[in-house]
Amino acid sequence: MTRLRGALCFCLTLLACNRETGTPAAAPQTPVGWFQEQAAAAGLNFVHESGHGVQFLMPENVCGGVALFDMDGDGDLDAYFVQGGPAEGPAEERPPNQLFRNNGDGTFTDVTAGSGSADRGYGMGVATGDYDGDGDLDLYVTNLGPNVLLRNDGDGHFTDVTDRASVGESRWSASAAFLDYDADGDLDLFVTNYINWSVVTELECYNLSIAQLDYCPPEAYNAPTADTLYMNNGDGTFTDVSEVTGIADGMGTGLGVIAGDFTNDGFIDVFVANDGMMDRLWVNDGAGRFTDQGVLLGCAVDENGVPKAGMGVVAADYDSDGDLDLLVCNRRTESDSLYRNSDGAFIDATADAGLAVTSRVFTRFGLGWIDFDNDGWLDLYEANGRVTIIDMAEPNLLFRGTAEGRFEEVTPRGGTAQTLIDVSRAAAFGDIDNDGAVDVLVVNRDGAPYLLHNRAGRGGHWIMFRVLDERGSDAIGATITMVVGDRSVIRGVRTAYSYLAANDPRVHVGLGEAGGVTDVVVRWVGGVRESFGGLPADAVHTLRRGEGDELQDAAESRSSPAETR
């Protein structure tokens, strides 16, 4: 049977190689980069290790996560790197995950020792959220099983509470997201699981173009699995509700995940990017059940009805029409999939947005829809690296967003004055130096990371929001609307997007020439809306639930759905 599977891999790999195309010329822009790479200068002395040896083990090819989060509440984003291999052997022989404190002066200090954060599982990704409501951001690390929940003790120290919390998913997990799906004020946890895999069942796949072994494509394993949803019990523990909520009904190869109200009904839905299978949009009915409506609503496959190798995913209202659009990145020979939300139904707008040609030449993983140049329109960054051993290293991509809803590639490629070429995986986004311009932290397989300091955002005005619930925790899932000039802008509060990454929970909005915003309204999870009036540009504003003016239409707000306890 193993030989037959190996032969299947052989054919699939050959087909994938035969489909590859050349690289189109990038549109000319400016010789000055949008970003300056400064990881080493900043003290981020992390080197990712996939653990690759003689065998080509599938986990080596897709690992490498990172988080940007404020671990100590000092207003600066700290960094947490998720380490890899070797996949075989005891955990104590693996290098640990690493934690770096932001010194507030553009540099970082490695504070892993004694922090309790040095997990030695074969790491994939990380999610951040204040699951216990104490005001400190906690870490959930996904591994090649079992996963780990690290409670933030508030003093730069973390405690492993996985067993007590009952969230130690033992399958091969990828991305994860904290979310409040039942609108009870506590953060629940969604975990994507990739494939049923083990070292002893690994396949052998050959690449004819180089006449040697190579990594297998995921479809060769024919081993999809279900994702996991944990409900927060409010006492520091969780209950696995995958079965009773319907999540366990869908099998897939989940790599990317993002949560948001895609149907504008006040309830948090979940989109999962599956690798080589149809993507899923789990629509929340508000009564404790999810149904997959990806096919029905038009975001499970591309405009030709073809599923793609979904990796990273991001969601935002890129066209300023008031609803949440989706962007999924895929592998080489497949374009990105931009699904424009039109009143709850999705339209494949990839070609219309200008992303159908350039993107398909690369294998993309981490990505972010961010207004890097603060001109008022979302730009796009994509972290690239192939999954076959031929020329794995690739440049990353940067696209400038336009008022017409299109994206134009920025050169030099990747947004740096000198093009950087590596095997990139996770990308996390946040304003590391609090200058109002969003920076990028990229993990590179078997290499040092990129810390891309944003220089393009210095020209325009900006505004940022720290959106908090009554307890002082980031209100993940809340949405903010505001008026900028003559248009309405909507943004969401989330940390989980991109690929294997956790991002700055603060909401950033580029304002261009506008000196501020008006009519700021927060819709909290559950539907209650509060107005915070107008606010000036070039500052970070804290919006706390209960401190705004509750709007008269708050009667439309949803109560907590029926409990699934």
XYZ file of C-alpha atoms in Angstrom:
565
model
C 0.000 0.000 0.000
C 2.853 2.382 0.854
C 4.419 1.729 -2.549
C 1.124 2.513 -4.279
C 0.785 5.751 -2.339
C 4.362 6.591 -3.198
C 3.598 6.081 -6.869
C 0.579 8.373 -6.571
C 2.787 11.035 -4.980
C 5.277 10.567 -7.787
C 2.622 11.335 -10.409
C 1.090 14.242 -8.522
C 4.446 15.869 -7.966
C 5.323 15.480 -11.645
C 2.034 17.053 -12.693
C 2.585 19.958 -10.322
C 6.037 20.536 -11.760
C 4.751 20.461 -15.349
C 2.188 23.187 -14.606
C 4.700 25.768 -13.439
C 5.071 29.014 -15.364
C 7.555 31.836 -15.581
C 7.724 35.035 -13.545
C 6.080 38.122 -15.050
C 7.783 41.454 -14.830
C 6.714 43.573 -11.856
C 5.126 46.944 -12.442
C 7.696 49.759 -12.098
C 7.304 51.863 -8.975
C 10.179 53.369 -7.010
C 13.751 52.332 -6.192
C 13.202 53.242 -2.528
C 11.739 50.427 -0.423
C 8.618 50.711 1.692
C 10.333 48.609 4.382
C 13.761 48.374 5.963
C 14.783 44.933 7.195
C 16.348 45.140 10.666
C 15.787 41.868 12.554
C 19.435 41.334 13.446
C 19.971 44.976 14.384
C 16.906 44.811 16.614
C 18.226 41.788 18.507
C 15.806 39.171 17.195
C 18.377 36.381 17.275
C 16.015 33.579 16.342
C 16.770 30.989 13.686
C 13.997 28.672 12.632
C 14.769 24.948 12.370
C 12.534 22.669 10.329
C 14.505 19.630 11.455
C 14.962 18.341 7.919
C 17.344 15.406 7.678
C 17.347 12.507 5.249
C 13.599 11.959 5.012
C 11.190 14.494 3.568
C 8.703 14.765 6.413
C 5.590 16.781 5.596
C 5.539 18.939 8.780
C 8.955 20.374 7.904
C 7.436 22.060 4.895
C 4.646 24.084 6.474
C 5.848 25.033 9.977
C 7.073 28.341 11.375
C 4.706 30.557 13.379
C 5.015 33.897 15.171
C 3.050 36.276 17.402
C 3.183 40.018 17.928
C 1.498 40.809 21.243
C 1.925 43.007 24.302
C 2.841 40.426 26.925
C 3.551 42.871 29.761
C 1.011 45.643 29.190
C 3.592 48.358 28.575
C 2.137 49.395 25.218
C 4.886 47.819 23.107
C 4.504 44.723 20.951
C 6.664 41.808 22.034
C 7.476 38.813 19.817
C 7.040 35.073 20.260
C 8.581 32.643 17.760
C 7.337 29.076 17.367
C 10.180 26.635 16.748
C 10.210 23.390 14.786
C 12.243 20.202 14.582
C 13.343 17.578 14.591
C 9.943 15.931 14.249
C 11.331 12.617 15.434
C 12.873 11.964 18.830
C 12.228 13.246 22.360
C 11.006 16.793 22.977
C 14.034 17.711 25.071
C 16.195 17.399 21.959
C 14.212 20.089 20.161
C 15.071 23.799 20.344
C 12.537 25.789 22.376
C 10.152 28.491 21.272
C 11.573 31.944 21.985
C 10.099 35.040 23.625
C 11.480 38.537 23.010
C 10.586 41.641 25.033
C 10.274 44.928 23.180
C 12.620 47.427 24.835
C 10.718 50.401 23.449
C 13.724 51.760 21.581
C 13.625 49.640 18.445
C 15.393 46.665 20.003
C 14.333 43.375 21.599
C 15.731 41.244 24.423
C 15.467 37.453 24.530
C 13.593 36.712 27.771
C 12.821 33.044 27.088
C 14.837 31.709 30.003
C 12.658 31.440 33.078
C 9.574 32.777 31.281
C 7.729 29.462 31.117
C 7.118 29.993 27.411
C 9.853 27.711 26.055
C 7.607 24.949 24.730
C 9.534 22.181 22.936
C 6.750 20.585 20.945
C 7.225 20.394 17.194
C 5.688 23.799 16.720
C 3.373 25.101 14.025
C 1.599 28.331 14.960
C 0.263 30.495 17.773
C -2.916 32.337 18.749
C -3.287 35.129 21.306
C -6.233 36.160 23.433
C -7.176 36.853 27.047
C -9.063 33.617 27.677
C -9.358 34.137 31.460
C -10.335 37.821 31.371
C -7.530 39.069 33.595
C -6.304 41.703 31.114
C -3.210 39.772 29.981
C -2.817 38.185 26.554
C -2.316 34.429 26.732
C -0.661 32.124 24.180
C -2.058 29.022 22.526
C 0.650 27.112 20.648
C -0.276 24.600 17.956
C 2.011 21.633 17.501
C 2.391 18.360 15.733
C 0.297 17.334 18.761
C -0.328 17.994 21.583
C -1.023 21.736 21.632
C -0.206 23.958 24.619
C -2.071 26.775 26.417
C 0.273 29.193 28.177
C -1.480 31.451 30.691
C 0.061 34.903 31.019
C 0.698 35.547 34.720
C 1.122 39.266 34.106
C 4.762 39.594 35.079
C 6.490 38.281 31.979
C 5.926 34.711 33.095
C 3.700 32.038 31.567
C 2.242 28.880 33.083
C 1.323 25.773 31.119
C -2.367 25.197 31.954
C -3.161 22.872 29.055
C -4.282 19.920 31.151
C -6.431 21.954 33.505
C -8.024 23.838 30.608
C -8.557 20.627 28.566
C -7.352 22.111 25.267
C -4.459 19.775 24.450
C -5.586 18.805 20.932
C -3.309 15.885 20.031
C -3.703 15.884 16.251
C -1.498 17.830 13.875
C -2.853 21.364 14.256
C -2.018 24.446 12.200
C -3.649 27.851 12.749
C -5.896 28.705 15.704
C -8.154 31.612 16.645
C -9.667 32.924 19.853
C -13.265 34.061 19.297
C -16.485 34.582 21.227
C -18.839 32.460 19.144
C -21.552 32.266 21.821
C -21.461 35.973 22.768
C -21.110 35.276 26.484
C -18.079 37.514 27.005
C -15.507 34.703 27.255
C -13.105 33.803 24.453
C -13.635 30.386 22.926
C -11.006 28.669 20.774
C -11.086 27.309 17.215
C -8.241 25.023 16.078
C -7.594 23.911 12.495
C -6.217 20.391 12.107
C -4.260 19.529 8.981
C -3.963 15.822 8.109
C -3.771 12.532 9.986
C -0.033 11.981 9.788
C 2.796 10.232 11.585
C 6.466 9.547 10.919
C 5.845 5.823 10.542
C 3.168 6.359 7.871
C 5.084 8.990 5.894
C 5.121 8.410 2.139
C 7.938 8.555 -0.399
C 7.359 10.928 -3.290
C 9.701 11.426 -6.225
C 10.252 14.449 -8.396
C 11.167 13.349 -11.918
C 12.676 16.682 -12.904
C 15.496 16.177 -10.411
C 15.258 12.368 -10.087
C 15.118 12.364 -6.325
C 12.781 12.328 -3.350
C 10.686 15.407 -2.627
C 7.878 16.491 -0.315
C 4.493 14.921 -0.974
C 1.438 17.004 -1.830
C -1.318 16.780 0.824
C -3.767 14.993 -1.467
C -1.394 12.037 -1.670
C -2.115 11.138 1.956
C -5.901 11.076 1.521
C -6.118 11.713 5.269
C -8.250 14.784 6.014
C -9.465 15.408 9.535
C -11.960 17.566 11.402
C -11.225 20.854 13.131
C -11.814 21.513 16.834
C -13.971 24.067 18.641
C -13.514 24.581 22.379
C -16.139 26.468 24.383
C -14.866 28.582 27.286
C -16.641 27.554 30.493
C -15.749 30.826 32.220
C -13.759 29.136 34.991
C -10.427 28.590 33.249
C -11.562 25.392 31.557
C -12.915 24.561 28.114
C -15.286 21.957 26.699
C -14.788 20.379 23.285
C -18.045 21.228 21.483
C -16.955 20.207 17.985
C -19.637 17.527 17.780
C -22.608 19.403 19.246
C -21.938 22.575 17.233
C -21.544 20.751 13.912
C -17.878 21.607 13.373
C -16.894 17.933 13.486
C -19.228 17.224 10.566
C -16.718 18.644 8.082
C -13.479 16.913 7.151
C -10.653 18.961 5.671
C -6.990 19.888 5.570
C -7.140 23.118 7.538
C -4.177 25.486 7.412
C -5.602 29.011 7.754
C -8.482 30.335 9.850
C -10.233 33.635 10.433
C -13.323 34.548 12.444
C -15.759 37.368 11.717
C -19.379 38.245 11.073
C -19.449 37.487 7.352
C -23.252 37.454 7.178
C -23.841 40.671 9.157
C -26.294 39.044 11.573
C -24.381 39.846 14.761
C -22.878 36.376 15.242
C -19.266 35.312 14.709
C -18.673 32.928 11.790
C -15.482 31.007 10.960
C -13.714 30.622 7.603
C -11.187 27.784 7.186
C -8.701 27.597 4.298
C -8.179 23.938 3.361
C -5.133 22.737 1.462
C -6.280 21.162 -1.799
C -9.895 20.792 -0.658
C -12.917 23.078 -0.660
C -12.660 25.856 1.892
C -15.358 26.086 4.552
C -17.414 28.993 5.824
C -18.957 27.918 9.102
C -22.004 30.149 9.559
C -23.127 30.650 13.156
C -26.894 30.393 13.642
C -26.745 32.155 17.026
C -28.153 29.122 18.814
C -24.961 27.136 19.236
C -24.771 25.468 15.793
C -22.606 26.014 12.721
C -23.341 24.948 9.160
C -20.851 24.996 6.304
C -22.232 27.418 3.729
C -19.038 27.956 1.746
C -20.437 26.415 -1.427
C -23.831 28.082 -1.048
C -22.346 31.536 -0.455
C -19.611 31.268 -3.092
C -16.311 31.127 -1.165
C -15.474 27.398 -1.145
C -13.911 27.220 -4.632
C -12.740 29.671 -7.270
C -14.796 31.061 -10.140
C -14.073 27.917 -12.162
C -15.366 25.649 -9.414
C -11.871 24.445 -8.502
C -10.613 24.060 -4.917
C -7.124 25.429 -4.320
C -4.251 24.871 -1.908
C -5.538 27.311 0.710
C -2.841 28.479 3.116
C -3.162 31.912 4.715
C -6.334 33.966 4.919
C -7.293 37.530 5.758
C -10.619 39.367 5.939
C -11.428 43.066 5.648
C -13.836 45.435 3.952
C -11.402 46.242 1.153
C -14.057 47.844 -1.079
C -15.696 49.978 1.660
C -19.216 48.655 1.100
C -19.847 47.691 4.716
C -19.274 43.936 4.712
C -16.371 41.576 5.272
C -14.458 40.357 2.210
C -12.065 37.390 2.114
C -8.644 36.813 0.588
C -7.078 33.340 0.520
C -3.566 32.697 -0.765
C -2.595 29.489 -2.541
C 0.330 27.641 -4.058
C 2.311 28.140 -7.232
C 0.249 27.804 -10.449
C -2.857 28.934 -8.523
C -3.818 32.567 -8.150
C -5.010 34.130 -4.938
C -8.741 33.897 -4.286
C -10.320 37.249 -3.485
C -13.953 36.765 -2.520
C -15.847 40.048 -2.522
C -18.777 40.003 -0.131
C -21.985 41.312 -1.673
C -24.724 41.281 0.980
C -23.627 37.915 2.355
C -22.864 36.212 -0.977
C -19.324 36.095 -2.344
C -18.058 36.839 -5.844
C -14.591 35.786 -7.041
C -13.066 39.195 -7.787
C -9.433 38.078 -8.040
C -8.957 39.125 -11.654
C -10.885 42.377 -11.263
C -8.628 43.309 -8.349
C -5.443 42.684 -10.340
C -4.275 39.638 -8.351
C -4.796 36.844 -10.878
C -1.448 36.984 -12.684
C 1.405 37.956 -10.378
C 0.286 35.876 -7.412
C 0.113 32.548 -9.256
C 3.861 32.432 -9.873
C 4.568 32.082 -6.142
C 3.569 29.833 -3.250
C 2.093 32.166 -0.652
C 1.595 31.552 3.070
C 1.380 34.551 5.422
C -0.497 37.649 4.279
C -2.025 40.864 5.541
C -4.442 43.508 4.269
C -2.879 46.594 5.850
C -2.751 50.261 4.860
C 1.038 50.425 4.973
C 1.380 53.857 3.353
C -1.492 55.461 5.317
C -3.216 56.731 2.174
C -6.610 55.392 3.236
C -6.638 52.212 1.121
C -5.663 48.694 2.164
C -2.436 47.326 0.716
C -1.429 43.653 0.586
C 1.711 41.842 1.756
C 2.335 38.166 0.976
C 5.094 35.913 2.379
C 6.241 33.308 -0.161
C 8.195 30.064 -0.297
C 7.765 26.942 -2.391
C 6.882 23.488 -1.079
C 9.029 21.469 -3.487
C 12.787 21.350 -3.074
C 13.500 23.002 -6.427
C 14.326 26.659 -5.807
C 12.274 26.825 -2.587
C 13.346 30.391 -1.766
C 11.237 33.154 -3.308
C 10.836 36.911 -2.942
C 7.796 38.126 -1.052
C 5.182 40.397 -2.607
C 3.790 43.836 -1.808
C 0.782 45.365 -3.549
C -0.458 48.942 -3.226
C -4.216 49.262 -2.892
C -6.047 51.858 -4.955
C -9.313 53.739 -4.553
C -10.722 51.655 -7.410
C -10.343 48.415 -5.451
C -7.340 47.169 -7.391
C -3.875 46.117 -6.250
C -0.676 47.127 -8.047
C 2.601 45.392 -7.313
C 5.252 47.554 -5.658
C 8.872 47.304 -6.720
C 11.502 46.571 -5.661
C 9.701 43.276 -5.108
C 8.617 42.693 -1.518
C 8.916 46.373 -0.622
C 12.586 46.418 0.402
C 15.293 48.333 -1.434
C 17.208 45.091 -1.898
C 14.957 42.148 -2.731
C 14.971 39.510 -0.001
C 14.689 35.863 -1.044
C 13.921 33.121 1.480
C 11.434 30.354 2.223
C 8.899 32.448 4.102
C 5.979 31.074 6.082
C 4.192 33.041 8.848
C 3.839 36.815 8.681
C 2.598 38.861 11.642
C 1.556 42.507 11.441
C 1.696 45.281 14.021
C 3.090 48.707 14.854
C 6.229 47.668 16.689
C 7.592 51.162 17.342
C 4.243 52.950 17.808
C 4.839 55.452 15.019
C 1.485 54.857 13.320
C 2.959 52.747 10.490
C 2.349 48.991 10.592
C 5.446 46.781 10.493
C 5.841 43.141 9.442
C 7.549 40.193 11.158
C 8.191 37.196 8.876
C 9.383 33.697 9.796
C 11.671 32.014 7.266
C 12.084 28.268 7.203
C 15.564 27.249 8.391
C 16.668 30.855 8.547
C 16.573 34.141 10.397
C 13.337 36.205 10.397
C 12.623 39.509 8.695
C 11.643 42.499 10.793
C 10.337 44.908 8.186
C 10.255 48.426 9.592
C 7.675 50.490 7.761
C 8.984 53.677 6.149
C 6.134 54.220 3.687
C 3.553 55.218 6.271
C 5.277 58.402 7.384
C 3.530 60.586 4.819
C -0.139 60.170 5.663
C -2.213 60.611 8.790
C -3.362 57.582 10.765
C -5.434 56.562 13.755
C -5.345 53.469 15.960
C -7.838 52.029 18.414
C -7.393 49.737 21.391
C -10.880 48.282 21.788
C -11.515 46.793 25.240
C -14.394 45.057 26.996
C -15.528 45.940 30.520
C -12.703 43.879 32.037
C -9.968 45.572 30.045
C -9.430 42.681 27.644
C -9.144 43.149 23.881
C -12.691 42.866 22.525
C -11.907 40.313 19.821
C -14.773 40.162 17.338
C -15.960 43.743 17.819
C -16.201 45.995 14.756
C -15.611 49.725 14.418
C -17.217 51.999 11.860
C -16.169 55.592 11.302
C -16.362 58.343 8.733
C -13.118 59.390 7.053
C -13.644 62.377 4.783
C -16.652 61.491 2.643
C -16.629 57.711 3.083
C -17.486 55.187 5.751
C -14.770 52.800 6.941
C -15.252 49.566 8.859
C -12.548 47.550 10.621
C -12.589 44.507 12.892
C -10.798 43.639 16.123
C -8.938 40.369 15.593
C -5.539 38.841 16.227
C -5.932 35.626 14.204
C -5.315 36.002 10.461
C -2.458 35.420 8.016
C -0.865 31.977 8.492
C 0.199 30.412 11.823
C 0.327 33.961 13.190
C -1.067 36.198 15.897
C -1.189 39.908 15.195
C -1.483 43.295 16.887
C -5.035 43.518 18.311
C -5.094 47.288 17.862
C -7.128 48.529 14.915
C -5.125 50.666 12.482
C -6.688 52.968 9.887
C -4.779 55.078 7.369
C -6.362 58.497 6.916
C -4.430 60.096 4.065
C -4.909 63.855 4.367
C -7.781 63.632 6.896
C -7.010 65.123 10.293
C -9.304 62.793 12.176
C -12.442 60.671 12.042
C -16.071 61.271 12.964
C -19.024 59.105 13.947
C -16.942 56.351 15.573
C -19.250 53.453 16.488
C -18.296 50.109 18.035
C -20.544 47.102 17.593
C -19.693 44.668 20.348
C -20.058 40.908 19.951
C -23.751 40.259 20.463
C -24.872 43.392 18.652
C -24.873 46.236 21.216
C -23.588 49.450 19.620
C -21.911 52.429 21.252
C -20.913 55.784 19.793
C -17.608 57.448 20.658
C -18.021 60.569 18.499
C -15.101 62.093 16.608
C -11.420 61.560 17.348
C -8.199 63.215 16.123
C -5.584 61.623 13.879
C -2.058 60.456 14.672
C -2.895 58.931 18.060
C -3.889 55.657 19.680
C -7.343 55.881 21.283
C -8.749 53.439 23.830
C -12.429 52.564 23.389
C -13.832 50.714 26.400
C -17.232 49.100 26.504
C -19.634 51.085 28.644
C -17.808 54.379 28.157
C -19.512 55.295 24.874
C -23.077 56.387 24.261
C -25.317 53.387 23.679
C -27.283 53.881 20.492
C -31.062 53.828 20.433
C -31.179 50.813 18.148
C -29.457 48.696 20.799
C -32.752 46.813 21.200
C -31.747 44.988 18.048
C -28.736 43.538 19.826
C -28.597 39.783 20.183
C -28.681 38.033 23.499
C -26.318 35.160 24.148
C -27.364 32.082 22.165
C -28.562 28.938 23.842
C -25.752 27.442 25.843
C -24.178 24.243 24.617
C -22.919 23.278 28.036
